[in-house]
PDB file of C-alpha atoms in Angstrom:
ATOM      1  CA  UNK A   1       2.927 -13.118  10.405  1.00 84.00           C
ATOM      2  CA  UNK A   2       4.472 -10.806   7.694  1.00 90.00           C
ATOM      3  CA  UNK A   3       6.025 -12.275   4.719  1.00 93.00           C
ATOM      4  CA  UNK A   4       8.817  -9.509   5.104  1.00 97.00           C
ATOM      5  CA  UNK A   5      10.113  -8.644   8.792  1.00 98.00           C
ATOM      6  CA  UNK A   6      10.382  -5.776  10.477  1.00 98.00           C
ATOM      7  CA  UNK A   7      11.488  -4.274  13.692  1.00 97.00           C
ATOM      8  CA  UNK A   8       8.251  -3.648  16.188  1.00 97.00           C
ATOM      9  CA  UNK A   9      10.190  -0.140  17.002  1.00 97.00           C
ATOM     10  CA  UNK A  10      13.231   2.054  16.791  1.00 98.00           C
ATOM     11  CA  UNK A  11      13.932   4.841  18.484  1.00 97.00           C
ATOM     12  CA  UNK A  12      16.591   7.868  18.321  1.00 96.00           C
ATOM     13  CA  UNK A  13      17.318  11.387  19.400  1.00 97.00           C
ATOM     14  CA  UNK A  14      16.920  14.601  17.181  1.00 97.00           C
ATOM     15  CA  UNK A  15      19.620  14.908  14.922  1.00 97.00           C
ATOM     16  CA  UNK A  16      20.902  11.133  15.040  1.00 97.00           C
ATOM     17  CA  UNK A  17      20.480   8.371  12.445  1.00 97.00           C
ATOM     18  CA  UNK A  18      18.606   5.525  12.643  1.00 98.00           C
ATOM     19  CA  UNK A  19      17.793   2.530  10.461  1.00 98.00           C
ATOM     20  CA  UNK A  20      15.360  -0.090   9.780  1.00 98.00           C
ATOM     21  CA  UNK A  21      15.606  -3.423   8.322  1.00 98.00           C
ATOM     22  CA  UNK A  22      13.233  -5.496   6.413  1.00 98.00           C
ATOM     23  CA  UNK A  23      13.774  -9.286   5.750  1.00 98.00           C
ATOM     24  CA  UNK A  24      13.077 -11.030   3.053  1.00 97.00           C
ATOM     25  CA  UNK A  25      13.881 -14.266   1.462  1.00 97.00           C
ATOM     26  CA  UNK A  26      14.358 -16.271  -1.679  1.00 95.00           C
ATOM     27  CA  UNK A  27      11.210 -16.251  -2.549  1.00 96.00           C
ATOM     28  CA  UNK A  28      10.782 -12.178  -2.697  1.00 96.00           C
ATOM     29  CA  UNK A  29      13.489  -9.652  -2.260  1.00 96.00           C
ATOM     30  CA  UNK A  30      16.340 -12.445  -2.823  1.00 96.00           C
ATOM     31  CA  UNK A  31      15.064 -13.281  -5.902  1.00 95.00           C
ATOM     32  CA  UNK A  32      15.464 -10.065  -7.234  1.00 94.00           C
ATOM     33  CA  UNK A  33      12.368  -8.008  -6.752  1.00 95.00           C
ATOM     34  CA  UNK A  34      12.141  -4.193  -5.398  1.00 96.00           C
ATOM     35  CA  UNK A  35      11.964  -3.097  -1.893  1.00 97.00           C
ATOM     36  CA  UNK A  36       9.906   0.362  -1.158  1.00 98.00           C
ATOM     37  CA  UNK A  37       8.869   1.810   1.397  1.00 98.00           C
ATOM     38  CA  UNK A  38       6.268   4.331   2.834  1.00 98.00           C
ATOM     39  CA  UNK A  39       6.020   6.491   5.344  1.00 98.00           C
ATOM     40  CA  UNK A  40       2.819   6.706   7.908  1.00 98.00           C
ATOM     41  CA  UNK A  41       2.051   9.588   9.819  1.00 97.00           C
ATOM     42  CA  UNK A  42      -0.591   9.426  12.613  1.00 94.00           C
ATOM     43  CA  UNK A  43      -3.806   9.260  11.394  1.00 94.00           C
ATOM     44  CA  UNK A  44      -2.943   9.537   7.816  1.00 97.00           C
ATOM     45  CA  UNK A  45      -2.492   7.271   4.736  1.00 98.00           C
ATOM     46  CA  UNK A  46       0.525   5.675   3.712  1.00 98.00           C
ATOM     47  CA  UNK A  47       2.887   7.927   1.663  1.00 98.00           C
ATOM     48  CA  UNK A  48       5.568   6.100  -1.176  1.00 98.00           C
ATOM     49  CA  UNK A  49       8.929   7.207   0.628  1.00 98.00           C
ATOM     50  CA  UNK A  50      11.613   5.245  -1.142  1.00 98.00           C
ATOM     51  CA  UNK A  51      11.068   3.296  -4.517  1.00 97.00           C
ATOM     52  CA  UNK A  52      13.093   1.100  -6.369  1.00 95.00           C
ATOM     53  CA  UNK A  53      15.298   0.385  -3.635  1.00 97.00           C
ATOM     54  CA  UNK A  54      17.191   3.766  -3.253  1.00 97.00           C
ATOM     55  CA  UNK A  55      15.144   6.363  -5.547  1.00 97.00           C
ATOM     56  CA  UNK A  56      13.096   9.026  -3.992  1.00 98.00           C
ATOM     57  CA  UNK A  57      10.055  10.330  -5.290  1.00 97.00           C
ATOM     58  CA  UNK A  58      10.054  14.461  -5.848  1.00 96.00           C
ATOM     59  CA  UNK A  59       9.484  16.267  -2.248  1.00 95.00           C
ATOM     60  CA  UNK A  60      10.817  13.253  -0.146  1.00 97.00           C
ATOM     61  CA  UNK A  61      14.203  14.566   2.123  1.00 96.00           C
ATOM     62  CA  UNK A  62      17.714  13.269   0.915  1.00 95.00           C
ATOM     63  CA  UNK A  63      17.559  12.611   5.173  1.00 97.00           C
ATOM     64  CA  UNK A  64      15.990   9.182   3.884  1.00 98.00           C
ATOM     65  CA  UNK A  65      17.971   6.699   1.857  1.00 98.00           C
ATOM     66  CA  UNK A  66      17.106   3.023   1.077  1.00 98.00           C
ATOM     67  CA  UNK A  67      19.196  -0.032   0.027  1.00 97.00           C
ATOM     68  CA  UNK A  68      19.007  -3.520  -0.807  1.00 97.00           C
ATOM     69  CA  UNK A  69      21.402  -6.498  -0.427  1.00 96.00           C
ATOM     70  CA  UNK A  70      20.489 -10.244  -0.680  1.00 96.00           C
ATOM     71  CA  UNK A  71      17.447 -11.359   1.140  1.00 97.00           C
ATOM     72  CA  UNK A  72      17.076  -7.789   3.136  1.00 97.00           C
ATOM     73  CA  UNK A  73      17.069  -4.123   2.593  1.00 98.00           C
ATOM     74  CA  UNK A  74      17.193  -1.052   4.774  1.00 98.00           C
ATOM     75  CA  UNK A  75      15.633   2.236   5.013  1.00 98.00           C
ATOM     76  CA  UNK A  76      18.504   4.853   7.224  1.00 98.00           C
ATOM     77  CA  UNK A  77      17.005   8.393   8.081  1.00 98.00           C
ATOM     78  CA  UNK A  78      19.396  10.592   9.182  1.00 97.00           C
ATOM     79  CA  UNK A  79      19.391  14.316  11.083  1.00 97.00           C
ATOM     80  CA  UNK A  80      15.970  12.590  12.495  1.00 97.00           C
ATOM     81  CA  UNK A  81      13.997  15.273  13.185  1.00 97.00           C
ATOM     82  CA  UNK A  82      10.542  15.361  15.884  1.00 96.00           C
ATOM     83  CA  UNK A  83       8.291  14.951  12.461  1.00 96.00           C
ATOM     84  CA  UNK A  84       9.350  11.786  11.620  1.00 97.00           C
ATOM     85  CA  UNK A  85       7.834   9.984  14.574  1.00 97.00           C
ATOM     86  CA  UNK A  86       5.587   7.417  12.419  1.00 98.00           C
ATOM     87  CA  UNK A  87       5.381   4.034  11.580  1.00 98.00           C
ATOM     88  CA  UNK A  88       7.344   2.675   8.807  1.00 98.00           C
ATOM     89  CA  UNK A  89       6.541  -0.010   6.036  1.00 98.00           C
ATOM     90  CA  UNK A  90       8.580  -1.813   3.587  1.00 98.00           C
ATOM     91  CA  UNK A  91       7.276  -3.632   0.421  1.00 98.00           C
ATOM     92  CA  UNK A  92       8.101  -5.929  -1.935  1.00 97.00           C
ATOM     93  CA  UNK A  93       6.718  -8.731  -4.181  1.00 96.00           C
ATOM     94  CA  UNK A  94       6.335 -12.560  -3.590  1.00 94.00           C
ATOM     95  CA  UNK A  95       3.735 -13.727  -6.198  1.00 93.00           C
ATOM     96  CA  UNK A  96       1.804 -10.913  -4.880  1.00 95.00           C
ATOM     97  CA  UNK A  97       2.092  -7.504  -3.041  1.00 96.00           C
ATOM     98  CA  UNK A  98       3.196  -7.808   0.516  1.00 97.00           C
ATOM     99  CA  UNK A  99       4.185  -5.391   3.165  1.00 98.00           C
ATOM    100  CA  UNK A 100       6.519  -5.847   6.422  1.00 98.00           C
ATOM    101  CA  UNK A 101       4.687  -5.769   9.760  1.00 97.00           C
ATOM    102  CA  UNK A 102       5.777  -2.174  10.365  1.00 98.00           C
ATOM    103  CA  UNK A 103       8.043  -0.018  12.387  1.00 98.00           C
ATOM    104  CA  UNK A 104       6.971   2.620  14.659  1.00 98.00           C
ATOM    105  CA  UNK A 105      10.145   4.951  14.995  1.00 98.00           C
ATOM    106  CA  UNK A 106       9.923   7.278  18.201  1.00 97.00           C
ATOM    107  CA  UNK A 107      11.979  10.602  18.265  1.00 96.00           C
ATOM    108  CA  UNK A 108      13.059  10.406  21.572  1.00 92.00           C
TER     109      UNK A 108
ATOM    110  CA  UNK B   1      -2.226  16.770  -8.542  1.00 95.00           C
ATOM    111  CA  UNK B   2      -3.198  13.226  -8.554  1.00 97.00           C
ATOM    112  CA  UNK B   3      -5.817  13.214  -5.693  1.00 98.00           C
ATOM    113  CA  UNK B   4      -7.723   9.477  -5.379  1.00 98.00           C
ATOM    114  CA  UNK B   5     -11.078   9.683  -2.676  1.00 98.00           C
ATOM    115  CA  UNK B   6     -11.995   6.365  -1.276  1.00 98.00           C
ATOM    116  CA  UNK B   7     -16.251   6.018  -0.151  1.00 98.00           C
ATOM    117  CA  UNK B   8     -18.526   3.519   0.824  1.00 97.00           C
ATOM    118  CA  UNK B   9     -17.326   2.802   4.312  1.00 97.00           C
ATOM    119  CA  UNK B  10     -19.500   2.138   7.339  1.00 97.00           C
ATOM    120  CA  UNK B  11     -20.922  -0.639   9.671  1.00 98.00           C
ATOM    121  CA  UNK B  12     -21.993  -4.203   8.037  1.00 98.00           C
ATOM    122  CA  UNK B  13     -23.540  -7.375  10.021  1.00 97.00           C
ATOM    123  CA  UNK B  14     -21.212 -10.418   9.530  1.00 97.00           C
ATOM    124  CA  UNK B  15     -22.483 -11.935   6.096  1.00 97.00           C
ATOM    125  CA  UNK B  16     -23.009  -8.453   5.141  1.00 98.00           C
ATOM    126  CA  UNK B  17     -22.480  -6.854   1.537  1.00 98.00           C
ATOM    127  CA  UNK B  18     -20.880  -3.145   0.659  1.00 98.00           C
ATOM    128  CA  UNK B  19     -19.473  -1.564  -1.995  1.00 98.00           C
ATOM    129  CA  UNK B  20     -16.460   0.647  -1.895  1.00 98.00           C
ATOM    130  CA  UNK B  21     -15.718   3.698  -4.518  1.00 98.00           C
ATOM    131  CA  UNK B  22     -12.404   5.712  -4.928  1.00 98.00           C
ATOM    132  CA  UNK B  23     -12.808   8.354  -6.918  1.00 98.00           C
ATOM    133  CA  UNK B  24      -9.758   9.470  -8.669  1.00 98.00           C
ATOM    134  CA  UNK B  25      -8.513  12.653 -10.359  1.00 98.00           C
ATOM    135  CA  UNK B  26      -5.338  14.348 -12.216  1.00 98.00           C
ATOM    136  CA  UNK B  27      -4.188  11.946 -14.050  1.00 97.00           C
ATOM    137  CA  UNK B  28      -5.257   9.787 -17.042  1.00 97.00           C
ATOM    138  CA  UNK B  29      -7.194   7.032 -14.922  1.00 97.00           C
ATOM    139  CA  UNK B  30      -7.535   4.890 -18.166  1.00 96.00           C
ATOM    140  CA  UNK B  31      -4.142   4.032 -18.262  1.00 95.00           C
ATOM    141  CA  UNK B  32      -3.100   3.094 -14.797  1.00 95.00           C
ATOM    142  CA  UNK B  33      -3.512  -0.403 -12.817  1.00 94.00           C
ATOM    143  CA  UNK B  34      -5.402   0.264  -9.546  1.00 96.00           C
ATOM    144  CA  UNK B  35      -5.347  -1.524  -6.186  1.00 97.00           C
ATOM    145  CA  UNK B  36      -7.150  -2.021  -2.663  1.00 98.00           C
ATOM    146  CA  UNK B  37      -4.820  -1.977   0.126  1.00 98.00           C
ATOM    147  CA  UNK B  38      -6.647  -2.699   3.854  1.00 98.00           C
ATOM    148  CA  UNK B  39      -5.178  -1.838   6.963  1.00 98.00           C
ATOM    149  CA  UNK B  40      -7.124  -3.603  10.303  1.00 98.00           C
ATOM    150  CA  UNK B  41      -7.457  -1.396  13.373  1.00 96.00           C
ATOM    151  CA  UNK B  42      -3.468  -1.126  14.926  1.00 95.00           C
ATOM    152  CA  UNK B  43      -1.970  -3.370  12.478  1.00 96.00           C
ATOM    153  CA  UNK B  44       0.057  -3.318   9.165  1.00 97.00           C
ATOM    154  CA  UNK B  45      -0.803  -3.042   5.529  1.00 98.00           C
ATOM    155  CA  UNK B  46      -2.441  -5.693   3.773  1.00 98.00           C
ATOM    156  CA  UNK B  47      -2.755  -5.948  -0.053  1.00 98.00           C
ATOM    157  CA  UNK B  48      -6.349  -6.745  -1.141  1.00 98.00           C
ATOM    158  CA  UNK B  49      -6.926  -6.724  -4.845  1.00 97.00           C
ATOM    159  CA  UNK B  50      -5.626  -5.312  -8.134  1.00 95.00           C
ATOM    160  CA  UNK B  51      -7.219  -4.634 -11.495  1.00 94.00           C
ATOM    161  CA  UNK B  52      -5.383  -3.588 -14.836  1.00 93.00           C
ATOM    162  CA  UNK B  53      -5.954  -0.477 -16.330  1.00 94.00           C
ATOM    163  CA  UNK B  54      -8.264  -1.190 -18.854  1.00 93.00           C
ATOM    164  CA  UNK B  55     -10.141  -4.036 -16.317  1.00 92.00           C
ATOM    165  CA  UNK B  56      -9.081  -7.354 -18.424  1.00 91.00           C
ATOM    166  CA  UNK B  57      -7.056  -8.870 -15.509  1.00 92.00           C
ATOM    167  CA  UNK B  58      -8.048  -8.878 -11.714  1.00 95.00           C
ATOM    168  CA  UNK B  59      -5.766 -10.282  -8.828  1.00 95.00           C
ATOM    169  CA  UNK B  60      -6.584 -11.227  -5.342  1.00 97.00           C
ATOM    170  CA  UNK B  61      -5.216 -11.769  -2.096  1.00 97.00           C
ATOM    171  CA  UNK B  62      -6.325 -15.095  -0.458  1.00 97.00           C
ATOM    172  CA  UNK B  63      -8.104 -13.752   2.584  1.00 97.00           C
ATOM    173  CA  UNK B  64     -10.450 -12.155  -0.261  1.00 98.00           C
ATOM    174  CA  UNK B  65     -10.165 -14.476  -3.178  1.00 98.00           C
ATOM    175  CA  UNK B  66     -14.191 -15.759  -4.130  1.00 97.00           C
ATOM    176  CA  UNK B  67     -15.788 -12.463  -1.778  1.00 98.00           C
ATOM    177  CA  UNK B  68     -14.394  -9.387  -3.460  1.00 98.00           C
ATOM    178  CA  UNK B  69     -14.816  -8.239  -6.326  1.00 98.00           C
ATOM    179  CA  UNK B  70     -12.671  -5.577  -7.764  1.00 98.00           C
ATOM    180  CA  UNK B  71     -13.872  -3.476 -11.005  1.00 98.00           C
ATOM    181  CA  UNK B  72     -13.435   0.006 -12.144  1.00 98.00           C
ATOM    182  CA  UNK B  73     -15.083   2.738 -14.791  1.00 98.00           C
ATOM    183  CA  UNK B  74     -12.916   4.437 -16.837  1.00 97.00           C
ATOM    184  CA  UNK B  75     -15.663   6.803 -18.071  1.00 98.00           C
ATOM    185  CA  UNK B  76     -16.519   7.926 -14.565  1.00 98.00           C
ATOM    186  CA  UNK B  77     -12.626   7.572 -13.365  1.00 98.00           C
ATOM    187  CA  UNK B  78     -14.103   5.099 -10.437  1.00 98.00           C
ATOM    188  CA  UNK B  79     -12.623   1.997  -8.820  1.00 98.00           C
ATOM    189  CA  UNK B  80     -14.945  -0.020  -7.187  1.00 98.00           C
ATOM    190  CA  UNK B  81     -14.743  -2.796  -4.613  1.00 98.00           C
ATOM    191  CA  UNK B  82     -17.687  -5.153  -3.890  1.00 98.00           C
ATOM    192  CA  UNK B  83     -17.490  -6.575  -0.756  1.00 98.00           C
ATOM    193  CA  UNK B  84     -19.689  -9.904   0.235  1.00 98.00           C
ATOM    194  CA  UNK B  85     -19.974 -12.279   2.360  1.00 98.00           C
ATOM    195  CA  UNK B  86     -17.909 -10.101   5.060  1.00 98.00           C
ATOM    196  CA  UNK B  87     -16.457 -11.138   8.186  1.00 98.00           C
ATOM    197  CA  UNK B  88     -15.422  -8.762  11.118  1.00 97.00           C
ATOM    198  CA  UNK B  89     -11.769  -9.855  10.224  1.00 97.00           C
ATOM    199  CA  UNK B  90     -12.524  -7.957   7.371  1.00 98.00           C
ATOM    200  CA  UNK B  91     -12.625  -4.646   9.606  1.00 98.00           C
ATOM    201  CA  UNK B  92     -10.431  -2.115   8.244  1.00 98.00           C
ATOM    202  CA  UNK B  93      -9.297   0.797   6.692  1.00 98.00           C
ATOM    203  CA  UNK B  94      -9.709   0.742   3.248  1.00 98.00           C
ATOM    204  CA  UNK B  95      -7.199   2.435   0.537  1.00 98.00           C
ATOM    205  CA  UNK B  96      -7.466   2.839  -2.919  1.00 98.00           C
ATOM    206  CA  UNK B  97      -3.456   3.333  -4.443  1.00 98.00           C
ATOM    207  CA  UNK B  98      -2.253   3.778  -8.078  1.00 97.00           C
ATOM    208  CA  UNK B  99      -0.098   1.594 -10.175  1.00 95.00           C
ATOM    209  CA  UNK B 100       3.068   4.260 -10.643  1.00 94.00           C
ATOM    210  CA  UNK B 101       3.488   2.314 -14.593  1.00 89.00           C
ATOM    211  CA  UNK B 102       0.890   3.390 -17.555  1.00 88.00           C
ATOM    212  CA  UNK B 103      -0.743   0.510 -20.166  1.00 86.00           C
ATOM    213  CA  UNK B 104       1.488  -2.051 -18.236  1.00 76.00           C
ATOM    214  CA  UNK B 105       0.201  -5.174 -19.989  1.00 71.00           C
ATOM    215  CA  UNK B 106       0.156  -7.121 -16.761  1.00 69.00           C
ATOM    216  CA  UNK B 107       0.340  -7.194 -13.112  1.00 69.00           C
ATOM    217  CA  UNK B 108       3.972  -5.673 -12.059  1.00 80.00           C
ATOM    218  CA  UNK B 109       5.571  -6.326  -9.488  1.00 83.00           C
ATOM    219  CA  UNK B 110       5.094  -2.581  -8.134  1.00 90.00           C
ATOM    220  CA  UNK B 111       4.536  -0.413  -5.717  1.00 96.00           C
ATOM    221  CA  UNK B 112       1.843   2.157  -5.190  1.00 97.00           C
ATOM    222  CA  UNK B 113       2.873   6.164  -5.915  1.00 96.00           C
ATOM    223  CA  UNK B 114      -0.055   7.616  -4.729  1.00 98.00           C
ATOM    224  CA  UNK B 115      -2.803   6.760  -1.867  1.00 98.00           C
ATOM    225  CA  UNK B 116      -6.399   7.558  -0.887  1.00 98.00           C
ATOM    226  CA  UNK B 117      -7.380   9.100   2.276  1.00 98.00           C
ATOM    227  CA  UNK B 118      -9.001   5.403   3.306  1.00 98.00           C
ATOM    228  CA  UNK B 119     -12.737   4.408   4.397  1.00 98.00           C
ATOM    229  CA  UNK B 120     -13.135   2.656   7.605  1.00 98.00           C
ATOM    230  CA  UNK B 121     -15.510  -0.739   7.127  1.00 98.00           C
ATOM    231  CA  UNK B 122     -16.760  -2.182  10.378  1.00 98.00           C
ATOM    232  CA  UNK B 123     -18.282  -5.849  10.302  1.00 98.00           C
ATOM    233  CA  UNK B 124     -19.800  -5.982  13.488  1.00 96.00           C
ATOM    234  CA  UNK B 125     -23.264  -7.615  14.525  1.00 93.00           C
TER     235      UNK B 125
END
């Protein structure tokens, strides 16, 4: 059981937008701490995607955007293209790193 | 380019000992909190350990806390995780990540900027 929740899986078609949530609490993103979020490819290691809530690091699309409100946040990838199929992981900080559970986003 | 490359992985009898190296390069290693992030066979990310840049303060996640033991050397630009008493839920991939903050005084509440390629550990009798 993740400290921060994620959907299992999203899916959309090439070109569309999709989004992914990640729930918090009181205790981590609602009480003010950052949300990131990284980027797996198959068979790879992790890669920082979003930072800070909204700021992407040098290289990273403006296809992916991130935001923050409350207790949850949300990563949104638009023009979804066939090399985004990977799984998906937000991050944030409850008196220690911790990562959602994941989200494996299929390009239909 | 910052380039960080994790080694030490391989099979271990429950009980077992092994220690972990990640060998990092271009940037100033001295001045940059490291971490171990784990990631079991189909599952998600798990934070395993943290160390400040210059090695004075070392955090743990619970699952670890009293068998791992994280240390670095700032002359060799090494991070280094010792790894005892291991259990097979301690199979896993293995990253080494980078604090994104220089000389931060103490642990931040962060996130990781750049990541190792990963070693696989296997406890397994």
């Amino acid at each position: 059981q993740s400290v921060l929740t994620q959907p299992p899986s999203v899916s959309g078609a090439p070109g569309q937008r999709v989004t992914i949530s990640c729930t918090g609490s009181s205790s981590n993103i609602g009480a003010g701490y950052d949300v990131h979020w990284y980027q797996q490819l198959p068979g790879t290691a992790p890669k920082l995607l979003i930072y800070g809530n909204s700021n992407r690091p040098s290289g990273v699309p403006d296809r992916f955007s991130g935001s923050k409100s409350g207790t949850s946040a949300s990563l949104a990838i638009t023009g979804l293209q066939a090399e985004d199929e990977a799984d998906y992981y937000c991050q944030s900080y409850d008196s220690s790193w911790v990562f959602g559970g994941g989200t494996k986003l299929t390009v239909l | 380019q910052v380039q960080l490359v994790e080694s030490g992985g391989g099979v271990v009898q429950p009980g077992g000992s092994l220690r972990l190296s990640c060998a990092a390069s271009g940037f100033t290693f001295s001045s940059y909190g490291m971490h171990w992030v784990r990631q079991a066979p189909g599952k998600g990310l798990e934070w395993v350990a943290f160390i400040r840049y210059d090695g004075s303060n070392k955090y743990y996640a619970d699952s670890v806390k009293g068998r791992f033991t994280i240390s670095r050397d700032n002359s060799k630009n090494t991070l280094y995780l010792q790894m005892n008493s291991l259990r097979a839920e301690d199979t896993a991939v293995y990253y080494c990540a980078k604090d994104p903050m220089p000389v931060v005084p103490a642990a931040m509440p962060d996130y990781f900027d750049y990541w190792g390629q990963g070693t696989l550990v296997t406890v397994s009798s």
